[in-house]
């Protein structure tokens, strides 16, 4: 169960939140240009999450040590990026896994 895995990670991993200021003007401009067309075609609003996920994937590919894990005395580098984002639905939250290889 994803919920249990997330809770286990919260209980056993070092969690840290940092904040960085980022110039979002280009993303805002891009979103404003395409949001109506996107909503008409996809029947969903174009938010910022897709831009954040794309930037996260790019950063993880550029710095693969951040996406690695330790197995005993060995660092295991993944050749993929696995990102899960909670999505609100009428029946509750779901957490689809986005796999980028």
mmCIF file with all atom_site columns, C-alpha atoms in Angstrom:
data_model
loop_
_atom_site.group_PDB
_atom_site.id
_atom_site.type_symbol
_atom_site.label_atom_id
_atom_site.label_alt_id
_atom_site.label_comp_id
_atom_site.label_asym_id
_atom_site.label_entity_id
_atom_site.label_seq_id
_atom_site.pdbx_PDB_ins_code
_atom_site.Cartn_x
_atom_site.Cartn_y
_atom_site.Cartn_z
_atom_site.occupancy
_atom_site.B_iso_or_equiv
_atom_site.pdbx_formal_charge
_atom_site.auth_seq_id
_atom_site.auth_comp_id
_atom_site.auth_asym_id
_atom_site.auth_atom_id
_atom_site.pdbx_PDB_model_num
ATOM 1   C CA . UNK A 1 1   ? 0.000   0.000  0.000   1.00 0.00 ? 1   UNK A CA 1
ATOM 2   C CA . UNK A 1 2   ? 1.418   3.378  -0.987  1.00 0.00 ? 2   UNK A CA 1
ATOM 3   C CA . UNK A 1 3   ? 0.126   4.986  2.205   1.00 0.00 ? 3   UNK A CA 1
ATOM 4   C CA . UNK A 1 4   ? 2.082   2.527  4.327   1.00 0.00 ? 4   UNK A CA 1
ATOM 5   C CA . UNK A 1 5   ? 5.229   3.001  2.240   1.00 0.00 ? 5   UNK A CA 1
ATOM 6   C CA . UNK A 1 6   ? 4.994   6.776  2.551   1.00 0.00 ? 6   UNK A CA 1
ATOM 7   C CA . UNK A 1 7   ? 4.444   6.521  6.317   1.00 0.00 ? 7   UNK A CA 1
ATOM 8   C CA . UNK A 1 8   ? 7.396   4.134  6.668   1.00 0.00 ? 8   UNK A CA 1
ATOM 9   C CA . UNK A 1 9   ? 9.600   6.527  4.686   1.00 0.00 ? 9   UNK A CA 1
ATOM 10  C CA . UNK A 1 10  ? 8.475   9.402  6.888   1.00 0.00 ? 10  UNK A CA 1
ATOM 11  C CA . UNK A 1 11  ? 9.326   7.416  10.013  1.00 0.00 ? 11  UNK A CA 1
ATOM 12  C CA . UNK A 1 12  ? 12.693  6.065  8.857   1.00 0.00 ? 12  UNK A CA 1
ATOM 13  C CA . UNK A 1 13  ? 14.191  8.580  6.423   1.00 0.00 ? 13  UNK A CA 1
ATOM 14  C CA . UNK A 1 14  ? 15.715  11.957 7.082   1.00 0.00 ? 14  UNK A CA 1
ATOM 15  C CA . UNK A 1 15  ? 13.157  14.434 5.783   1.00 0.00 ? 15  UNK A CA 1
ATOM 16  C CA . UNK A 1 16  ? 14.130  17.990 4.982   1.00 0.00 ? 16  UNK A CA 1
ATOM 17  C CA . UNK A 1 17  ? 12.187  20.780 3.367   1.00 0.00 ? 17  UNK A CA 1
ATOM 18  C CA . UNK A 1 18  ? 13.985  23.715 1.836   1.00 0.00 ? 18  UNK A CA 1
ATOM 19  C CA . UNK A 1 19  ? 12.685  26.699 -0.043  1.00 0.00 ? 19  UNK A CA 1
ATOM 20  C CA . UNK A 1 20  ? 14.358  28.408 -2.952  1.00 0.00 ? 20  UNK A CA 1
ATOM 21  C CA . UNK A 1 21  ? 13.216  31.498 -4.807  1.00 0.00 ? 21  UNK A CA 1
ATOM 22  C CA . UNK A 1 22  ? 12.711  30.805 -8.495  1.00 0.00 ? 22  UNK A CA 1
ATOM 23  C CA . UNK A 1 23  ? 11.831  33.109 -11.363 1.00 0.00 ? 23  UNK A CA 1
ATOM 24  C CA . UNK A 1 24  ? 8.519   31.629 -12.540 1.00 0.00 ? 24  UNK A CA 1
ATOM 25  C CA . UNK A 1 25  ? 7.758   34.355 -15.104 1.00 0.00 ? 25  UNK A CA 1
ATOM 26  C CA . UNK A 1 26  ? 8.504   32.147 -18.127 1.00 0.00 ? 26  UNK A CA 1
ATOM 27  C CA . UNK A 1 27  ? 6.377   29.296 -16.763 1.00 0.00 ? 27  UNK A CA 1
ATOM 28  C CA . UNK A 1 28  ? 3.540   31.693 -15.913 1.00 0.00 ? 28  UNK A CA 1
ATOM 29  C CA . UNK A 1 29  ? 3.692   33.171 -19.409 1.00 0.00 ? 29  UNK A CA 1
ATOM 30  C CA . UNK A 1 30  ? 3.686   29.710 -21.009 1.00 0.00 ? 30  UNK A CA 1
ATOM 31  C CA . UNK A 1 31  ? 0.766   28.620 -18.835 1.00 0.00 ? 31  UNK A CA 1
ATOM 32  C CA . UNK A 1 32  ? -1.220  31.765 -19.636 1.00 0.00 ? 32  UNK A CA 1
ATOM 33  C CA . UNK A 1 33  ? -0.611  31.247 -23.361 1.00 0.00 ? 33  UNK A CA 1
ATOM 34  C CA . UNK A 1 34  ? -1.868  27.641 -23.424 1.00 0.00 ? 34  UNK A CA 1
ATOM 35  C CA . UNK A 1 35  ? -4.247  27.241 -20.461 1.00 0.00 ? 35  UNK A CA 1
ATOM 36  C CA . UNK A 1 36  ? -7.497  27.799 -22.409 1.00 0.00 ? 36  UNK A CA 1
ATOM 37  C CA . UNK A 1 37  ? -6.452  25.540 -25.290 1.00 0.00 ? 37  UNK A CA 1
ATOM 38  C CA . UNK A 1 38  ? -5.267  22.893 -22.790 1.00 0.00 ? 38  UNK A CA 1
ATOM 39  C CA . UNK A 1 39  ? -8.530  22.985 -20.819 1.00 0.00 ? 39  UNK A CA 1
ATOM 40  C CA . UNK A 1 40  ? -10.609 22.709 -23.988 1.00 0.00 ? 40  UNK A CA 1
ATOM 41  C CA . UNK A 1 41  ? -8.586  19.742 -25.280 1.00 0.00 ? 41  UNK A CA 1
ATOM 42  C CA . UNK A 1 42  ? -7.933  17.877 -21.997 1.00 0.00 ? 42  UNK A CA 1
ATOM 43  C CA . UNK A 1 43  ? -10.989 18.945 -19.963 1.00 0.00 ? 43  UNK A CA 1
ATOM 44  C CA . UNK A 1 44  ? -8.607  19.795 -17.128 1.00 0.00 ? 44  UNK A CA 1
ATOM 45  C CA . UNK A 1 45  ? -6.871  22.932 -15.949 1.00 0.00 ? 45  UNK A CA 1
ATOM 46  C CA . UNK A 1 46  ? -3.204  23.437 -16.718 1.00 0.00 ? 46  UNK A CA 1
ATOM 47  C CA . UNK A 1 47  ? -1.556  23.939 -13.357 1.00 0.00 ? 47  UNK A CA 1
ATOM 48  C CA . UNK A 1 48  ? 2.026   24.262 -12.265 1.00 0.00 ? 48  UNK A CA 1
ATOM 49  C CA . UNK A 1 49  ? 2.582   20.683 -11.059 1.00 0.00 ? 49  UNK A CA 1
ATOM 50  C CA . UNK A 1 50  ? 3.572   19.363 -14.498 1.00 0.00 ? 50  UNK A CA 1
ATOM 51  C CA . UNK A 1 51  ? 6.274   22.032 -14.726 1.00 0.00 ? 51  UNK A CA 1
ATOM 52  C CA . UNK A 1 52  ? 7.540   21.136 -11.227 1.00 0.00 ? 52  UNK A CA 1
ATOM 53  C CA . UNK A 1 53  ? 7.630   17.418 -12.077 1.00 0.00 ? 53  UNK A CA 1
ATOM 54  C CA . UNK A 1 54  ? 9.491   18.091 -15.346 1.00 0.00 ? 54  UNK A CA 1
ATOM 55  C CA . UNK A 1 55  ? 12.039  20.244 -13.498 1.00 0.00 ? 55  UNK A CA 1
ATOM 56  C CA . UNK A 1 56  ? 12.424  17.561 -10.809 1.00 0.00 ? 56  UNK A CA 1
ATOM 57  C CA . UNK A 1 57  ? 13.081  14.876 -13.417 1.00 0.00 ? 57  UNK A CA 1
ATOM 58  C CA . UNK A 1 58  ? 15.674  17.068 -15.126 1.00 0.00 ? 58  UNK A CA 1
ATOM 59  C CA . UNK A 1 59  ? 17.408  17.757 -11.795 1.00 0.00 ? 59  UNK A CA 1
ATOM 60  C CA . UNK A 1 60  ? 17.425  14.066 -10.807 1.00 0.00 ? 60  UNK A CA 1
ATOM 61  C CA . UNK A 1 61  ? 18.903  13.086 -14.174 1.00 0.00 ? 61  UNK A CA 1
ATOM 62  C CA . UNK A 1 62  ? 21.554  15.800 -13.834 1.00 0.00 ? 62  UNK A CA 1
ATOM 63  C CA . UNK A 1 63  ? 22.427  14.752 -10.250 1.00 0.00 ? 63  UNK A CA 1
ATOM 64  C CA . UNK A 1 64  ? 21.877  10.957 -10.203 1.00 0.00 ? 64  UNK A CA 1
ATOM 65  C CA . UNK A 1 65  ? 23.308  10.606 -6.680  1.00 0.00 ? 65  UNK A CA 1
ATOM 66  C CA . UNK A 1 66  ? 20.117  12.244 -5.361  1.00 0.00 ? 66  UNK A CA 1
ATOM 67  C CA . UNK A 1 67  ? 18.059  9.472  -6.995  1.00 0.00 ? 67  UNK A CA 1
ATOM 68  C CA . UNK A 1 68  ? 20.348  6.696  -5.725  1.00 0.00 ? 68  UNK A CA 1
ATOM 69  C CA . UNK A 1 69  ? 19.964  4.514  -2.649  1.00 0.00 ? 69  UNK A CA 1
ATOM 70  C CA . UNK A 1 70  ? 22.308  2.633  -0.358  1.00 0.00 ? 70  UNK A CA 1
ATOM 71  C CA . UNK A 1 71  ? 22.275  -1.158 -0.228  1.00 0.00 ? 71  UNK A CA 1
ATOM 72  C CA . UNK A 1 72  ? 24.732  -2.308 2.427   1.00 0.00 ? 72  UNK A CA 1
ATOM 73  C CA . UNK A 1 73  ? 28.018  -0.622 1.537   1.00 0.00 ? 73  UNK A CA 1
ATOM 74  C CA . UNK A 1 74  ? 27.083  -0.001 -2.080  1.00 0.00 ? 74  UNK A CA 1
ATOM 75  C CA . UNK A 1 75  ? 25.431  3.020  -3.729  1.00 0.00 ? 75  UNK A CA 1
ATOM 76  C CA . UNK A 1 76  ? 22.875  1.860  -6.282  1.00 0.00 ? 76  UNK A CA 1
ATOM 77  C CA . UNK A 1 77  ? 22.158  4.328  -9.084  1.00 0.00 ? 77  UNK A CA 1
ATOM 78  C CA . UNK A 1 78  ? 18.744  4.065  -10.687 1.00 0.00 ? 78  UNK A CA 1
ATOM 79  C CA . UNK A 1 79  ? 18.442  4.407  -14.451 1.00 0.00 ? 79  UNK A CA 1
ATOM 80  C CA . UNK A 1 80  ? 14.930  5.806  -14.081 1.00 0.00 ? 80  UNK A CA 1
ATOM 81  C CA . UNK A 1 81  ? 13.030  8.466  -12.163 1.00 0.00 ? 81  UNK A CA 1
ATOM 82  C CA . UNK A 1 82  ? 9.913   7.455  -10.234 1.00 0.00 ? 82  UNK A CA 1
ATOM 83  C CA . UNK A 1 83  ? 7.705   10.338 -9.084  1.00 0.00 ? 83  UNK A CA 1
ATOM 84  C CA . UNK A 1 84  ? 4.337   10.063 -7.370  1.00 0.00 ? 84  UNK A CA 1
ATOM 85  C CA . UNK A 1 85  ? 1.984   13.004 -6.970  1.00 0.00 ? 85  UNK A CA 1
ATOM 86  C CA . UNK A 1 86  ? -1.243  12.866 -4.969  1.00 0.00 ? 86  UNK A CA 1
ATOM 87  C CA . UNK A 1 87  ? -4.203  13.842 -7.143  1.00 0.00 ? 87  UNK A CA 1
ATOM 88  C CA . UNK A 1 88  ? -7.631  14.828 -5.812  1.00 0.00 ? 88  UNK A CA 1
ATOM 89  C CA . UNK A 1 89  ? -10.583 13.002 -7.368  1.00 0.00 ? 89  UNK A CA 1
ATOM 90  C CA . UNK A 1 90  ? -14.286 13.080 -6.501  1.00 0.00 ? 90  UNK A CA 1
ATOM 91  C CA . UNK A 1 91  ? -13.806 9.835  -4.536  1.00 0.00 ? 91  UNK A CA 1
ATOM 92  C CA . UNK A 1 92  ? -10.624 10.884 -2.719  1.00 0.00 ? 92  UNK A CA 1
ATOM 93  C CA . UNK A 1 93  ? -6.892  11.080 -3.272  1.00 0.00 ? 93  UNK A CA 1
ATOM 94  C CA . UNK A 1 94  ? -5.085  8.765  -5.654  1.00 0.00 ? 94  UNK A CA 1
ATOM 95  C CA . UNK A 1 95  ? -1.340  8.558  -6.147  1.00 0.00 ? 95  UNK A CA 1
ATOM 96  C CA . UNK A 1 96  ? -0.442  7.556  -9.691  1.00 0.00 ? 96  UNK A CA 1
ATOM 97  C CA . UNK A 1 97  ? 3.211   6.755  -10.256 1.00 0.00 ? 97  UNK A CA 1
ATOM 98  C CA . UNK A 1 98  ? 4.908   8.608  -13.106 1.00 0.00 ? 98  UNK A CA 1
ATOM 99  C CA . UNK A 1 99  ? 7.827   6.587  -14.439 1.00 0.00 ? 99  UNK A CA 1
ATOM 100 C CA . UNK A 1 100 ? 10.341  8.375  -16.638 1.00 0.00 ? 100 UNK A CA 1
ATOM 101 C CA . UNK A 1 101 ? 12.981  6.153  -18.221 1.00 0.00 ? 101 UNK A CA 1
#
